């Protein structure tokens, strides 16, 4: 039956109609009506597909890559997120019109902390997962840090503040453009961009899936649904969306997760271990809520529409779907070598002239000679012309193995503590 549903869903929508963005409702401050998260996927999708004729094809390529990855993981081969850590540098663009909207560094940090708990199954409320699903509640292995180095190589705390005359924003991505009163994205191949701002139209947030335009890549969150009231009580929050789960949900989309009900009646979320469910759940449903002949909806999944306090798990299948993006050829694999995760180095331990690299150009082995007899305590890294760390160059005992490096110019950086010396070399 499930396969039939998949086929029908695919036939009805086609891959080109996979949601490329979505939106959620918020409770207007002081409003007594119960809030509901809702989705504006199709409107935004239609606009993006119209504007970007290559999008449908790119989404299809990502799906194909994801399926190959899932087969690889099932076969037991080492894959990112399980055998290696995925650390994503984050820049938070706080775009504010009023003082309230200019949320504190502490509120921003509380959101990063929530992301790290939720994506690594360190959230305390994971203990509430019903026994039916406890076996598939997943640690995704994805970690988040506020960027320490900006795109120009300068020190940053990962938070950019922009005062604006714009009092309210919509899903038209204006908040991602300095020309339109917002703030431009940082290089999306190296950073997760998050905009915290006053989203209007009763929106809580929206995201762009992998495969979209770099200039609009990232997630947008209502400032008062950003961060956690529990971790940072002094912040500004919207009731029932005050535990940071809106951002967990949106970043889930940014990492290619669909809504748990597949945006159709008993639809397909491209994940095998989440039960087929009829539609979104709201508020805080009791378990089990049986639909589509399942044993109960996974309404406590971050990709449902429940209140922040009532969503507390990703599944193993969702984790694999996200991890696929970081495998070789994955749509977000470039983040693994982002310089944003480490602070720029200051000062030089020794004079540049005291470091000798030979032979230069080199083919297989580059010798690194220093005035110190021992290289103990030194860390050696190699960066390409774009500033990406080249992890295939292995260093030991004064020699750098470069046979795996493509031909080209590189920078070798020797560091000790916060001090560094750089030298260039050529691989032939
Ligand atoms: Zn959503």
CSV table of N, CA and C in Angstrom, one decimal, residues 293-354:
chain,number,residue,atom,x,y,z
A,293,UNK,N,-4.0,3.8,8.5
A,293,UNK,CA,-3.7,2.4,9.0
A,293,UNK,C,-2.4,2.2,9.7
A,294,UNK,N,-1.8,3.3,10.3
A,294,UNK,CA,-0.6,3.2,11.0
A,294,UNK,C,-0.9,2.8,12.4
A,295,UNK,N,0.2,2.6,13.2
A,295,UNK,CA,0.0,2.3,14.7
A,295,UNK,C,0.0,3.6,15.5
A,296,UNK,N,0.1,4.7,14.9
A,296,UNK,CA,0.1,6.0,15.5
A,296,UNK,C,1.0,6.9,14.8
A,297,UNK,N,0.5,8.2,14.6
A,297,UNK,CA,1.3,9.2,13.9
A,297,UNK,C,2.6,9.5,14.8
A,298,UNK,N,3.7,9.8,14.1
A,298,UNK,CA,4.9,10.2,14.8
A,298,UNK,C,4.8,11.8,15.0
A,299,UNK,N,3.8,12.1,15.8
A,299,UNK,CA,3.5,13.6,15.9
A,299,UNK,C,4.6,14.3,16.8
A,300,UNK,N,5.4,13.5,17.5
A,300,UNK,CA,6.5,14.1,18.3
A,300,UNK,C,7.7,14.4,17.4
A,301,UNK,N,7.6,14.1,16.1
A,301,UNK,CA,8.8,14.4,15.2
A,301,UNK,C,8.9,15.9,15.0
A,302,UNK,N,10.1,16.4,14.9
A,302,UNK,CA,10.3,17.8,14.6
A,302,UNK,C,9.7,18.3,13.3
A,303,UNK,N,9.4,17.3,12.4
A,303,UNK,CA,8.9,17.7,11.1
A,303,UNK,C,7.4,17.7,11.1
A,304,UNK,N,6.7,17.5,12.2
A,304,UNK,CA,5.3,17.7,12.3
A,304,UNK,C,5.0,19.2,12.7
A,305,UNK,N,3.8,19.5,13.0
A,305,UNK,CA,3.4,20.9,13.2
A,305,UNK,C,3.0,21.1,14.7
A,306,UNK,N,3.4,20.3,15.6
A,306,UNK,CA,3.0,20.4,17.0
A,306,UNK,C,3.7,21.5,17.7
A,307,UNK,N,3.3,21.8,18.9
A,307,UNK,CA,3.9,22.9,19.7
A,307,UNK,C,5.4,22.5,20.0
A,308,UNK,N,6.2,23.5,20.3
A,308,UNK,CA,7.6,23.3,20.7
A,308,UNK,C,7.8,22.2,21.7
A,309,UNK,N,6.9,22.2,22.8
A,309,UNK,CA,7.1,21.3,23.9
A,309,UNK,C,6.7,19.9,23.5
A,310,UNK,N,6.1,19.7,22.3
A,310,UNK,CA,5.5,18.4,22.0
A,310,UNK,C,6.2,17.7,20.8
A,311,UNK,N,7.3,18.3,20.4
A,311,UNK,CA,8.1,17.6,19.3
A,311,UNK,C,9.5,17.4,19.9
A,312,UNK,N,10.0,16.2,19.8
A,312,UNK,CA,11.3,15.9,20.4
A,312,UNK,C,12.1,14.8,19.7
A,313,UNK,N,11.9,14.5,18.5
A,313,UNK,CA,12.8,13.5,17.8
A,313,UNK,C,12.9,13.6,16.3
A,314,UNK,N,14.1,13.2,15.8
A,314,UNK,CA,14.2,12.9,14.4
A,314,UNK,C,14.3,11.4,14.3
A,315,UNK,N,14.0,10.8,13.2
A,315,UNK,CA,14.2,9.3,13.0
A,315,UNK,C,15.5,9.0,12.4
A,316,UNK,N,15.8,7.7,12.5
A,316,UNK,CA,17.1,7.2,11.8
A,316,UNK,C,17.0,7.4,10.3
A,317,UNK,N,15.9,7.2,9.7
A,317,UNK,CA,15.8,7.5,8.3
A,317,UNK,C,15.9,9.0,7.9
A,318,UNK,N,15.4,9.8,8.7
A,318,UNK,CA,15.6,11.3,8.5
A,318,UNK,C,17.0,11.6,8.6
A,319,UNK,N,17.7,11.0,9.7
A,319,UNK,CA,19.1,11.3,9.9
A,319,UNK,C,19.9,10.9,8.6
A,320,UNK,N,19.6,9.7,8.1
A,320,UNK,CA,20.4,9.3,6.9
A,320,UNK,C,20.1,10.3,5.7
A,321,UNK,N,18.9,10.8,5.6
A,321,UNK,CA,18.6,11.7,4.5
A,321,UNK,C,19.4,13.0,4.7
A,322,UNK,N,19.5,13.4,5.9
A,322,UNK,CA,20.3,14.7,6.1
A,322,UNK,C,21.8,14.4,5.9
A,323,UNK,N,22.3,13.3,6.5
A,323,UNK,CA,23.7,12.9,6.4
A,323,UNK,C,24.1,12.8,4.9
A,324,UNK,N,23.2,12.4,4.0
A,324,UNK,CA,23.6,12.2,2.6
A,324,UNK,C,24.1,13.4,2.0
A,325,UNK,N,23.7,14.6,2.5
A,325,UNK,CA,24.1,15.9,1.9
A,325,UNK,C,25.6,16.1,2.1
A,326,UNK,N,26.2,15.4,3.1
A,326,UNK,CA,27.6,15.6,3.4
A,326,UNK,C,28.5,14.5,2.9
A,327,UNK,N,27.9,13.5,2.2
A,327,UNK,CA,28.8,12.5,1.6
A,327,UNK,C,29.4,13.1,0.3
A,328,UNK,N,30.4,12.4,-0.2
A,328,UNK,CA,31.0,12.9,-1.5
A,328,UNK,C,30.0,13.2,-2.5
A,329,UNK,N,30.0,14.4,-3.1
A,329,UNK,CA,29.1,14.8,-4.1
A,329,UNK,C,27.8,15.3,-3.5
A,330,UNK,N,27.6,15.4,-2.2
A,330,UNK,CA,26.4,15.8,-1.6
A,330,UNK,C,26.2,17.3,-1.7
A,331,UNK,N,25.0,17.8,-1.7
A,331,UNK,CA,24.7,19.2,-1.9
A,331,UNK,C,25.3,20.1,-0.9
A,332,UNK,N,25.5,19.6,0.3
A,332,UNK,CA,26.1,20.5,1.4
A,332,UNK,C,27.4,20.0,1.9
A,333,UNK,N,28.1,19.2,1.1
A,333,UNK,CA,29.4,18.6,1.5
A,333,UNK,C,30.5,19.7,1.7
A,334,UNK,N,30.3,20.8,0.9
A,334,UNK,CA,31.4,21.9,1.0
A,334,UNK,C,31.4,22.5,2.4
A,335,UNK,N,30.4,22.4,3.2
A,335,UNK,CA,30.4,22.9,4.6
A,335,UNK,C,31.4,22.2,5.5
A,336,UNK,N,31.8,21.0,5.1
A,336,UNK,CA,32.7,20.2,5.9
A,336,UNK,C,34.1,20.8,6.0
A,337,UNK,N,34.4,21.6,4.9
A,337,UNK,CA,35.8,22.2,4.9
A,337,UNK,C,35.7,23.7,5.0
A,338,UNK,N,34.6,24.2,5.6
A,338,UNK,CA,34.5,25.7,5.7
A,338,UNK,C,35.5,26.2,6.7
A,339,UNK,N,36.2,27.3,6.4
A,339,UNK,CA,37.1,27.9,7.3
A,339,UNK,C,36.3,28.6,8.5
A,340,UNK,N,35.0,28.7,8.3
A,340,UNK,CA,34.2,29.4,9.3
A,340,UNK,C,34.2,28.9,10.7
A,341,UNK,N,34.5,27.6,10.8
A,341,UNK,CA,34.5,26.9,12.1
A,341,UNK,C,35.7,27.2,13.1
A,342,UNK,N,36.7,27.8,12.5
A,342,UNK,CA,37.9,28.1,13.3
A,342,UNK,C,38.2,29.6,13.3
A,343,UNK,N,38.7,30.2,14.4
A,343,UNK,CA,39.0,31.6,14.4
A,343,UNK,C,40.3,31.8,13.6
A,344,UNK,N,40.4,33.0,13.0
A,344,UNK,CA,41.6,33.3,12.3
A,344,UNK,C,42.8,33.4,13.2
A,345,UNK,N,43.9,33.1,12.7
A,345,UNK,CA,45.1,33.0,13.5
A,345,UNK,C,45.8,34.4,13.6
A,346,UNK,N,46.3,34.7,14.7
A,346,UNK,CA,47.0,36.0,14.9
A,346,UNK,C,48.4,35.8,15.3
A,347,UNK,N,49.3,36.7,14.8
A,347,UNK,CA,50.7,36.6,15.3
A,347,UNK,C,51.5,35.5,14.6
A,348,UNK,N,52.7,35.6,14.6
A,348,UNK,CA,53.6,34.6,14.0
A,348,UNK,C,54.6,34.1,15.0
A,349,UNK,N,54.7,32.8,15.2
A,349,UNK,CA,55.6,32.2,16.2
A,349,UNK,C,57.0,32.4,15.7
A,350,UNK,N,57.3,32.2,14.5
A,350,UNK,CA,58.6,32.4,13.9
A,350,UNK,C,58.5,33.1,12.6
A,351,UNK,N,59.6,33.6,12.2
A,351,UNK,CA,59.6,34.4,10.9
A,351,UNK,C,59.3,33.4,9.8
A,352,UNK,N,58.6,34.0,8.8
A,352,UNK,CA,58.3,33.2,7.6
A,352,UNK,C,59.5,32.6,6.9
A,353,UNK,N,60.6,33.4,6.9
A,353,UNK,CA,61.8,33.0,6.2
A,353,UNK,C,62.5,31.8,6.9
A,354,UNK,N,62.1,31.5,8.1
A,354,UNK,CA,62.7,30.4,8.8
A,354,UNK,C,62.0,29.0,8.4
